[in-house]
PDB file of C-alpha atoms and ligand atoms in Angstrom:
ATOM      1  CA  MET A1388      96.772 -30.084 -55.353  1.00 78.00           C
ATOM      2  CA  PRO A1389      93.454 -30.822 -53.606  1.00 82.00           C
ATOM      3  CA  TYR A1390      95.157 -29.397 -50.517  1.00 83.00           C
ATOM      4  CA  LEU A1391      95.920 -26.111 -52.287  1.00 87.00           C
ATOM      5  CA  LYS A1392      92.346 -25.886 -53.499  1.00 85.00           C
ATOM      6  CA  GLU A1393      91.017 -26.712 -50.060  1.00 85.00           C
ATOM      7  CA  ILE A1394      92.986 -23.950 -48.364  1.00 85.00           C
ATOM      8  CA  GLY A1395      92.053 -21.523 -51.144  1.00 85.00           C
ATOM      9  CA  LEU A1396      95.189 -21.058 -53.249  1.00 89.00           C
ATOM     10  CA  ASP A1397      94.982 -20.927 -57.029  1.00 90.00           C
ATOM     11  CA  ALA A1398      98.561 -20.765 -58.317  1.00 92.00           C
ATOM     12  CA  MET A1399     101.752 -22.662 -57.609  1.00 92.00           C
ATOM     13  CA  GLU A1400     105.357 -22.523 -58.737  1.00 92.00           C
ATOM     14  CA  TYR A1401     106.837 -25.960 -59.369  1.00 91.00           C
ATOM     15  CA  GLN A1402     110.473 -25.725 -58.328  1.00 88.00           C
ATOM     16  CA  ALA A1403     112.843 -27.595 -60.607  1.00 84.00           C
ATOM     17  CA  VAL A1404     115.738 -25.655 -59.144  1.00 82.00           C
ATOM     18  CA  ARG A1405     118.174 -28.497 -58.426  1.00 80.00           C
ATOM     19  CA  SER A1406     117.125 -31.254 -60.754  1.00 76.00           C
ATOM     20  CA  ILE A1407     115.171 -31.329 -64.004  1.00 82.00           C
ATOM     21  CA  ARG A1408     114.746 -35.070 -64.224  1.00 83.00           C
ATOM     22  CA  ILE A1409     110.986 -35.331 -63.932  1.00 90.00           C
ATOM     23  CA  GLY A1410     109.576 -37.545 -66.696  1.00 92.00           C
ATOM     24  CA  ARG A1411     106.771 -36.811 -69.089  1.00 95.00           C
ATOM     25  CA  LYS A1412     104.246 -39.077 -67.349  1.00 96.00           C
ATOM     26  CA  VAL A1413     104.727 -37.657 -63.867  1.00 94.00           C
ATOM     27  CA  ALA A1414     104.803 -34.103 -65.206  1.00 94.00           C
ATOM     28  CA  SER A1415     101.553 -34.474 -67.090  1.00 95.00           C
ATOM     29  CA  GLU A1416      99.888 -36.175 -64.091  1.00 95.00           C
ATOM     30  CA  LEU A1417     100.907 -33.219 -61.975  1.00 94.00           C
ATOM     31  CA  GLY A1418      99.525 -30.896 -64.634  1.00 95.00           C
ATOM     32  CA  SER A1419      96.163 -32.672 -64.720  1.00 96.00           C
ATOM     33  CA  ALA A1420      95.899 -32.628 -60.930  1.00 95.00           C
ATOM     34  CA  ALA A1421      96.594 -28.895 -61.010  1.00 94.00           C
ATOM     35  CA  SER A1422      94.002 -28.095 -63.652  1.00 94.00           C
ATOM     36  CA  GLU A1423      91.374 -30.324 -62.013  1.00 94.00           C
ATOM     37  CA  ASN A1424      91.804 -28.273 -58.864  1.00 93.00           C
ATOM     38  CA  GLY A1425      91.889 -24.937 -60.620  1.00 93.00           C
ATOM     39  CA  VAL A1426      95.556 -24.367 -59.783  1.00 94.00           C
ATOM     40  CA  LEU A1427      97.584 -22.383 -62.316  1.00 95.00           C
ATOM     41  CA  LEU A1428     101.163 -23.659 -62.629  1.00 96.00           C
ATOM     42  CA  THR A1429     104.383 -21.801 -63.238  1.00 96.00           C
ATOM     43  CA  ILE A1430     107.795 -23.445 -63.054  1.00 96.00           C
ATOM     44  CA  HIS A1431     111.175 -22.274 -61.738  1.00 95.00           C
ATOM     45  CA  GLY A1432     114.147 -23.568 -63.731  1.00 94.00           C
ATOM     46  CA  PRO A1433     117.502 -24.674 -62.310  1.00 93.00           C
ATOM     47  CA  TYR A1434     119.775 -22.251 -60.462  1.00 91.00           C
ATOM     48  CA  ALA A1435     122.778 -23.459 -62.463  1.00 93.00           C
ATOM     49  CA  ILE A1436     122.188 -21.143 -65.409  1.00 96.00           C
ATOM     50  CA  ASN A1437     124.455 -18.438 -66.760  1.00 98.00           C
ATOM     51  CA  LEU A1438     123.530 -17.240 -70.219  1.00 98.00           C
ATOM     52  CA  SER A1439     126.168 -14.500 -70.131  1.00 98.00           C
ATOM     53  CA  SER A1440     129.045 -16.674 -68.955  1.00 97.00           C
ATOM     54  CA  ASN A1441     132.362 -15.968 -70.637  1.00 94.00           C
ATOM     55  CA  LYS A1442     132.708 -19.741 -71.119  1.00 96.00           C
ATOM     56  CA  LYS A1443     131.033 -21.197 -74.174  1.00 96.00           C
ATOM     57  CA  LEU A1444     130.412 -24.568 -72.524  1.00 98.00           C
ATOM     58  CA  VAL A1445     128.560 -22.941 -69.623  1.00 97.00           C
ATOM     59  CA  ARG A1446     126.405 -20.955 -72.040  1.00 98.00           C
ATOM     60  CA  ARG A1447     125.614 -24.086 -74.023  1.00 98.00           C
ATOM     61  CA  GLN A1448     124.664 -26.076 -70.927  1.00 97.00           C
ATOM     62  CA  SER A1449     122.535 -23.177 -69.677  1.00 98.00           C
ATOM     63  CA  ILE A1450     120.679 -23.043 -72.988  1.00 98.00           C
ATOM     64  CA  GLN A1451     120.041 -26.792 -72.803  1.00 97.00           C
ATOM     65  CA  ARG A1452     118.776 -26.544 -69.226  1.00 96.00           C
ATOM     66  CA  ILE A1453     116.304 -23.819 -70.116  1.00 97.00           C
ATOM     67  CA  VAL A1454     115.006 -25.724 -73.150  1.00 97.00           C
ATOM     68  CA  LYS A1455     114.650 -28.868 -71.018  1.00 96.00           C
ATOM     69  CA  SER A1456     112.809 -26.941 -68.293  1.00 97.00           C
ATOM     70  CA  ALA A1457     110.519 -25.395 -70.913  1.00 97.00           C
ATOM     71  CA  GLU A1458     109.739 -28.862 -72.221  1.00 97.00           C
ATOM     72  CA  ILE A1459     108.830 -30.042 -68.714  1.00 96.00           C
ATOM     73  CA  ALA A1460     106.703 -26.921 -68.281  1.00 97.00           C
ATOM     74  CA  SER A1461     104.824 -27.752 -71.474  1.00 97.00           C
ATOM     75  CA  TRP A1462     104.218 -31.344 -70.259  1.00 97.00           C
ATOM     76  CA  MET A1463     102.785 -29.889 -67.056  1.00 96.00           C
ATOM     77  CA  GLY A1464     100.732 -27.264 -68.788  1.00 96.00           C
ATOM     78  CA  ALA A1465     102.684 -24.542 -66.965  1.00 96.00           C
ATOM     79  CA  PHE A1466     102.497 -21.355 -69.034  1.00 95.00           C
ATOM     80  CA  HIS A1467     105.528 -19.538 -67.633  1.00 97.00           C
ATOM     81  CA  LEU A1468     109.121 -20.564 -66.907  1.00 98.00           C
ATOM     82  CA  THR A1469     110.992 -18.429 -64.389  1.00 98.00           C
ATOM     83  CA  PHE A1470     114.793 -18.564 -64.322  1.00 97.00           C
ATOM     84  CA  HIS A1471     117.753 -16.481 -63.148  1.00 97.00           C
ATOM     85  CA  PRO A1472     119.481 -15.319 -66.339  1.00 98.00           C
ATOM     86  CA  GLY A1473     123.043 -15.388 -64.962  1.00 98.00           C
ATOM     87  CA  TYR A1474     125.972 -13.136 -64.066  1.00 98.00           C
ATOM     88  CA  TYR A1475     127.933 -10.339 -65.697  1.00 97.00           C
ATOM     89  CA  SER A1476     130.931 -12.676 -65.530  1.00 94.00           C
ATOM     90  CA  GLY A1477     133.407  -9.817 -65.836  1.00 94.00           C
ATOM     91  CA  LEU A1478     131.828  -8.574 -69.065  1.00 95.00           C
ATOM     92  CA  PRO A1479     130.849  -4.939 -69.539  1.00 96.00           C
ATOM     93  CA  ARG A1480     127.081  -4.511 -69.226  1.00 96.00           C
ATOM     94  CA  ASP A1481     126.396  -4.024 -72.936  1.00 97.00           C
ATOM     95  CA  LEU A1482     128.354  -7.127 -73.855  1.00 97.00           C
ATOM     96  CA  ALA A1483     126.574  -9.154 -71.168  1.00 97.00           C
ATOM     97  CA  MET A1484     123.281  -7.947 -72.660  1.00 98.00           C
ATOM     98  CA  GLN A1485     124.353  -8.950 -76.156  1.00 98.00           C
ATOM     99  CA  THR A1486     125.450 -12.380 -74.921  1.00 98.00           C
ATOM    100  CA  GLN A1487     122.104 -12.840 -73.144  1.00 98.00           C
ATOM    101  CA  LYS A1488     120.188 -11.929 -76.280  1.00 98.00           C
ATOM    102  CA  GLU A1489     122.166 -14.341 -78.462  1.00 98.00           C
ATOM    103  CA  ALA A1490     121.689 -17.172 -75.980  1.00 98.00           C
ATOM    104  CA  LEU A1491     117.961 -16.478 -75.590  1.00 98.00           C
ATOM    105  CA  LYS A1492     117.496 -16.368 -79.352  1.00 98.00           C
ATOM    106  CA  ASN A1493     119.124 -19.793 -79.411  1.00 98.00           C
ATOM    107  CA  VAL A1494     116.771 -21.048 -76.664  1.00 98.00           C
ATOM    108  CA  LEU A1495     113.711 -19.756 -78.516  1.00 98.00           C
ATOM    109  CA  ASP A1496     114.857 -21.308 -81.815  1.00 98.00           C
ATOM    110  CA  LYS A1497     115.304 -24.689 -80.130  1.00 98.00           C
ATOM    111  CA  MET A1498     111.898 -24.379 -78.464  1.00 98.00           C
ATOM    112  CA  GLY A1499     110.380 -23.527 -81.831  1.00 98.00           C
ATOM    113  CA  GLU A1500     111.934 -26.627 -83.447  1.00 98.00           C
ATOM    114  CA  ARG A1501     110.374 -28.764 -80.726  1.00 97.00           C
ATOM    115  CA  LYS A1502     107.080 -26.853 -80.787  1.00 97.00           C
ATOM    116  CA  ILE A1503     107.371 -25.923 -77.126  1.00 98.00           C
ATOM    117  CA  ASN A1504     105.103 -23.007 -76.395  1.00 97.00           C
ATOM    118  CA  VAL A1505     105.997 -21.639 -72.961  1.00 97.00           C
ATOM    119  CA  GLU A1506     106.583 -18.047 -71.912  1.00 97.00           C
ATOM    120  CA  LEU A1507     110.174 -17.399 -70.791  1.00 98.00           C
ATOM    121  CA  GLY A1508     110.405 -15.345 -67.612  1.00 98.00           C
ATOM    122  CA  PRO A1509     113.915 -14.202 -66.695  1.00 98.00           C
ATOM    123  CA  GLU A1510     113.649 -12.941 -63.135  1.00 98.00           C
ATOM    124  CA  THR A1511     114.778  -9.611 -61.690  1.00 98.00           C
ATOM    125  CA  THR A1512     117.759 -10.639 -59.563  1.00 96.00           C
ATOM    126  CA  GLY A1513     118.767  -9.664 -56.029  1.00 94.00           C
ATOM    127  CA  LYS A1514     122.558  -9.398 -56.167  1.00 94.00           C
ATOM    128  CA  PRO A1515     124.676  -6.746 -57.878  1.00 94.00           C
ATOM    129  CA  ASN A1516     126.855  -9.294 -59.726  1.00 95.00           C
ATOM    130  CA  GLN A1517     123.803 -10.968 -61.285  1.00 97.00           C
ATOM    131  CA  PHE A1518     122.488  -9.945 -64.676  1.00 98.00           C
ATOM    132  CA  GLY A1519     118.853  -8.904 -64.279  1.00 98.00           C
ATOM    133  CA  THR A1520     118.076  -5.337 -63.279  1.00 97.00           C
ATOM    134  CA  LEU A1521     114.532  -4.193 -63.980  1.00 97.00           C
ATOM    135  CA  GLU A1522     115.766  -2.192 -66.989  1.00 98.00           C
ATOM    136  CA  GLU A1523     117.722  -5.115 -68.435  1.00 98.00           C
ATOM    137  CA  LEU A1524     114.768  -7.459 -68.204  1.00 98.00           C
ATOM    138  CA  ILE A1525     112.379  -4.915 -69.682  1.00 98.00           C
ATOM    139  CA  GLU A1526     114.788  -4.703 -72.615  1.00 98.00           C
ATOM    140  CA  LEU A1527     114.746  -8.490 -73.078  1.00 98.00           C
ATOM    141  CA  SER A1528     110.952  -8.547 -72.802  1.00 97.00           C
ATOM    142  CA  THR A1529     110.563  -5.936 -75.505  1.00 97.00           C
ATOM    143  CA  THR A1530     113.129  -7.602 -77.776  1.00 97.00           C
ATOM    144  CA  PHE A1531     111.458 -11.026 -77.809  1.00 97.00           C
ATOM    145  CA  GLU A1532     107.732 -11.663 -78.031  1.00 95.00           C
ATOM    146  CA  LYS A1533     107.963 -14.910 -76.004  1.00 96.00           C
ATOM    147  CA  ILE A1534     109.899 -13.308 -73.160  1.00 98.00           C
ATOM    148  CA  ARG A1535     108.118 -11.654 -70.288  1.00 97.00           C
ATOM    149  CA  LEU A1536     110.063 -10.907 -67.153  1.00 98.00           C
ATOM    150  CA  THR A1537     109.235 -12.378 -63.760  1.00 98.00           C
ATOM    151  CA  LEU A1538     108.929  -9.401 -61.457  1.00 97.00           C
ATOM    152  CA  ASP A1539     110.465 -10.253 -58.072  1.00 97.00           C
ATOM    153  CA  PHE A1540     109.897  -7.358 -55.688  1.00 96.00           C
ATOM    154  CA  ALA A1541     112.104  -8.772 -52.915  1.00 95.00           C
ATOM    155  CA  HIS A1542     115.040  -8.917 -55.307  1.00 95.00           C
ATOM    156  CA  ILE A1543     114.486  -5.403 -56.675  1.00 96.00           C
ATOM    157  CA  HIS A1544     114.168  -4.111 -53.112  1.00 95.00           C
ATOM    158  CA  ALA A1545     117.364  -5.816 -51.927  1.00 94.00           C
ATOM    159  CA  ARG A1546     119.405  -4.992 -54.981  1.00 94.00           C
ATOM    160  CA  LEU A1547     118.662  -1.293 -54.592  1.00 92.00           C
ATOM    161  CA  GLY A1548     119.450  -1.338 -50.877  1.00 91.00           C
ATOM    162  CA  GLY A1549     115.895  -1.423 -49.531  1.00 90.00           C
ATOM    163  CA  ALA A1550     114.482   0.994 -52.094  1.00 90.00           C
ATOM    164  CA  ILE A1551     110.801   0.036 -51.958  1.00 94.00           C
ATOM    165  CA  LYS A1552     109.249   2.032 -49.142  1.00 94.00           C
ATOM    166  CA  ASN A1553     106.089   3.731 -50.351  1.00 95.00           C
ATOM    167  CA  ARG A1554     103.253   3.083 -52.736  1.00 96.00           C
ATOM    168  CA  SER A1555     104.906   5.386 -55.228  1.00 97.00           C
ATOM    169  CA  ASP A1556     107.979   3.118 -55.324  1.00 97.00           C
ATOM    170  CA  TYR A1557     105.773   0.219 -56.420  1.00 97.00           C
ATOM    171  CA  GLU A1558     103.942   2.445 -58.877  1.00 97.00           C
ATOM    172  CA  LYS A1559     107.189   3.596 -60.485  1.00 97.00           C
ATOM    173  CA  ILE A1560     108.242  -0.003 -61.105  1.00 97.00           C
ATOM    174  CA  LEU A1561     104.860  -1.125 -62.437  1.00 97.00           C
ATOM    175  CA  ASP A1562     104.476   1.969 -64.608  1.00 97.00           C
ATOM    176  CA  ALA A1563     107.884   1.345 -66.171  1.00 97.00           C
ATOM    177  CA  VAL A1564     106.901  -2.226 -67.007  1.00 97.00           C
ATOM    178  CA  GLU A1565     103.510  -1.209 -68.364  1.00 96.00           C
ATOM    179  CA  ARG A1566     104.912   1.617 -70.453  1.00 97.00           C
ATOM    180  CA  SER A1567     107.375  -0.746 -72.152  1.00 96.00           C
ATOM    181  CA  LEU A1568     105.366  -3.940 -72.441  1.00 95.00           C
ATOM    182  CA  GLY A1569     101.909  -2.465 -72.996  1.00 94.00           C
ATOM    183  CA  SER A1570      98.861  -3.013 -70.833  1.00 92.00           C
ATOM    184  CA  GLU A1571      97.858  -6.205 -72.637  1.00 90.00           C
ATOM    185  CA  ARG A1572     101.084  -7.969 -71.596  1.00 89.00           C
ATOM    186  CA  MET A1573     100.709  -6.638 -68.054  1.00 90.00           C
ATOM    187  CA  ARG A1574      97.802  -9.003 -67.609  1.00 87.00           C
ATOM    188  CA  SER A1575      98.929 -12.297 -66.104  1.00 91.00           C
ATOM    189  CA  LEU A1576     102.332 -10.884 -65.204  1.00 96.00           C
ATOM    190  CA  VAL A1577     104.129 -13.295 -62.860  1.00 97.00           C
ATOM    191  CA  VAL A1578     105.084 -11.539 -59.631  1.00 96.00           C
ATOM    192  CA  HIS A1579     107.227 -12.959 -56.833  1.00 96.00           C
ATOM    193  CA  PHE A1580     106.955 -11.583 -53.342  1.00 95.00           C
ATOM    194  CA  SER A1581     108.613 -12.064 -49.973  1.00 93.00           C
ATOM    195  CA  GLU A1582     110.072  -9.862 -47.279  1.00 93.00           C
ATOM    196  CA  VAL A1583     113.833  -9.800 -47.549  1.00 91.00           C
ATOM    197  CA  GLU A1584     116.897  -9.030 -45.462  1.00 90.00           C
ATOM    198  CA  THR A1585     119.763  -7.274 -47.221  1.00 87.00           C
ATOM    199  CA  THR A1586     123.468  -8.037 -46.689  1.00 85.00           C
ATOM    200  CA  MET A1587     125.561  -6.244 -44.061  1.00 75.00           C
ATOM    201  CA  LYS A1588     126.634  -3.758 -46.715  1.00 79.00           C
ATOM    202  CA  GLY A1589     122.967  -3.003 -47.333  1.00 77.00           C
ATOM    203  CA  ILE A1590     123.010  -3.898 -51.016  1.00 84.00           C
ATOM    204  CA  GLY A1591     121.883  -7.307 -52.232  1.00 88.00           C
ATOM    205  CA  GLU A1592     119.684 -10.042 -50.813  1.00 89.00           C
ATOM    206  CA  ARG A1593     120.741 -12.084 -47.825  1.00 91.00           C
ATOM    207  CA  ARG A1594     117.687 -14.079 -46.785  1.00 90.00           C
ATOM    208  CA  HIS A1595     113.927 -14.205 -47.353  1.00 91.00           C
ATOM    209  CA  HIS A1596     111.680 -13.670 -44.313  1.00 90.00           C
ATOM    210  CA  PRO A1597     108.048 -14.379 -43.393  1.00 90.00           C
ATOM    211  CA  LEU A1598     105.428 -11.733 -44.020  1.00 91.00           C
ATOM    212  CA  GLY A1599     105.158  -9.162 -41.258  1.00 88.00           C
ATOM    213  CA  SER A1600     108.712  -9.698 -39.980  1.00 88.00           C
ATOM    214  CA  GLY A1601     109.361  -6.039 -40.651  1.00 86.00           C
ATOM    215  CA  TYR A1602     112.166  -6.354 -43.182  1.00 87.00           C
ATOM    216  CA  GLY A1603     110.173  -4.920 -46.063  1.00 84.00           C
ATOM    217  CA  PRO A1604     109.010  -4.399 -48.651  1.00 94.00           C
ATOM    218  CA  ASP A1605     105.433  -3.988 -47.418  1.00 95.00           C
ATOM    219  CA  PHE A1606     102.951  -6.219 -49.215  1.00 95.00           C
ATOM    220  CA  LYS A1607      99.950  -4.130 -48.154  1.00 95.00           C
ATOM    221  CA  LYS A1608     101.102  -1.170 -50.213  1.00 96.00           C
ATOM    222  CA  LEU A1609     101.632  -3.365 -53.257  1.00 96.00           C
ATOM    223  CA  ALA A1610      98.198  -4.937 -52.788  1.00 96.00           C
ATOM    224  CA  GLU A1611      96.625  -1.495 -52.706  1.00 95.00           C
ATOM    225  CA  VAL A1612      98.232  -0.526 -56.014  1.00 96.00           C
ATOM    226  CA  ILE A1613      97.298  -3.858 -57.637  1.00 95.00           C
ATOM    227  CA  MET A1614      93.651  -3.599 -56.627  1.00 93.00           C
ATOM    228  CA  GLU A1615      93.348   0.060 -57.536  1.00 93.00           C
ATOM    229  CA  LYS A1616      94.795  -0.438 -60.997  1.00 92.00           C
ATOM    230  CA  GLY A1617      92.869  -3.675 -61.505  1.00 91.00           C
ATOM    231  CA  TYR A1618      95.930  -5.739 -62.406  1.00 93.00           C
ATOM    232  CA  SER A1619      95.413  -9.495 -62.610  1.00 92.00           C
ATOM    233  CA  PHE A1620      98.870 -10.723 -61.685  1.00 94.00           C
ATOM    234  CA  ILE A1621      99.870 -14.266 -60.806  1.00 95.00           C
ATOM    235  CA  ILE A1622     101.435 -13.724 -57.411  1.00 95.00           C
ATOM    236  CA  ILE A1623     103.866 -16.339 -56.137  1.00 95.00           C
ATOM    237  CA  CYS A1624     104.790 -16.191 -52.477  1.00 94.00           C
ATOM    238  CA  GLU A1625     108.466 -16.947 -51.813  1.00 90.00           C
ATOM    239  CA  SER A1626     108.567 -16.553 -48.053  1.00 89.00           C
ATOM    240  CA  PRO A1627     109.857 -19.383 -45.831  1.00 89.00           C
ATOM    241  CA  MET A1628     106.234 -19.840 -44.670  1.00 87.00           C
ATOM    242  CA  LEU A1629     104.986 -20.701 -48.112  1.00 85.00           C
ATOM    243  CA  GLU A1630     101.291 -21.556 -47.844  1.00 87.00           C
ATOM    244  CA  LEU A1631     100.614 -19.554 -44.709  1.00 90.00           C
ATOM    245  CA  ASP A1632     102.011 -16.366 -46.176  1.00 92.00           C
ATOM    246  CA  ALA A1633     100.436 -17.004 -49.564  1.00 93.00           C
ATOM    247  CA  LEU A1634      97.077 -17.121 -47.792  1.00 93.00           C
ATOM    248  CA  LYS A1635      97.900 -14.002 -45.796  1.00 93.00           C
ATOM    249  CA  MET A1636      98.732 -12.216 -49.052  1.00 94.00           C
ATOM    250  CA  LYS A1637      95.501 -13.366 -50.606  1.00 93.00           C
ATOM    251  CA  ARG A1638      93.551 -12.080 -47.611  1.00 93.00           C
ATOM    252  CA  ILE A1639      95.310  -8.717 -47.788  1.00 94.00           C
ATOM    253  CA  LEU A1640      94.508  -8.439 -51.506  1.00 92.00           C
ATOM    254  CA  THR A1641      90.840  -9.236 -51.086  1.00 90.00           C
ATOM    255  CA  SER A1642      90.581  -6.790 -48.185  1.00 91.00           C
ATOM    256  CA  PHE A1643      91.106  -3.974 -50.721  1.00 83.00           C
ATOM    257  CA  LYS A1644      88.278  -5.143 -52.981  1.00 74.00           C
TER     258      LYS A1644
HETATM  259 ZN1   ZN B 946     111.705 -15.033 -57.144  1.00 82.57          ZN
END
C-alpha cells in the first residue's frame, strides 16, 4: 500500500478471483494499510459464479461465494464487490433475468442477516453467452438498492464488436446509466478500463492489452467526457501493465482539468 501511495494511485481492486480463503485478521490488516495510505479498496469476487445456472447446486454455491466475498470485503473495508453474474445457461433471456433476481435477493437477505453492508457490483460482461449486458445490469441496479453495476468499458466494447469509437459512444452509455440510476448514484461508480482485442469473429473479448496498443477503446475520449461532466468515478485499470497504465490513465485524466 505505501508503494501505491508513493507512485500516486488512490484505489485498488483486491482480486479474490480464484480463492476466497483470506482470514479476518489478514483482511482487516490489509484494510487498515489501505486506509492509512489513502487507498480506496474494491474487491473482485471469484470467477466460478453462475447465478442463472440451470442447476440448483451451482446457484446455491454461487450465492454462498458472493456472500463470503462480501464478508471479506466488509472485513477489508472495501465498499464495492465486483463479480461476473453468470451465463444464460440455455435459458431464455427473461428467465435468466428472473433467476438472477431471485438469487440476488437471496444473497442480499443473507448479507442482511449477517449485517454485511457492501455494495454489490455485477459487472458488464464481454462474451455473448454471459449474462450481463448494460441493459440487464441497469435493470438489476434499479431493482435493488444495494446493487450498482460495475461498468467495464472493455467488455461492453468487445461484446458489441468494437462499438466504442467516439466520445458520443461513451456519452450514450453513461447517459443511459445516469438516466436510470440517478445522478446521486452515478457518484463513486466503479469503472473498469483496459484496451481489448476481440475474437476472430469480432464479437466478444479475447484478451486485454496495454494502453496505447491501438486495440481500443480510447481512454482519452472517456477521460474527456468524465472531466467535462465532473463525474467522480473509481477507475480500476485492468490492463496487463497494471500500475503503469493506471498511472498513465491518471495522467490523462488530470491533463483535462
Ligand atoms: Zn472488469
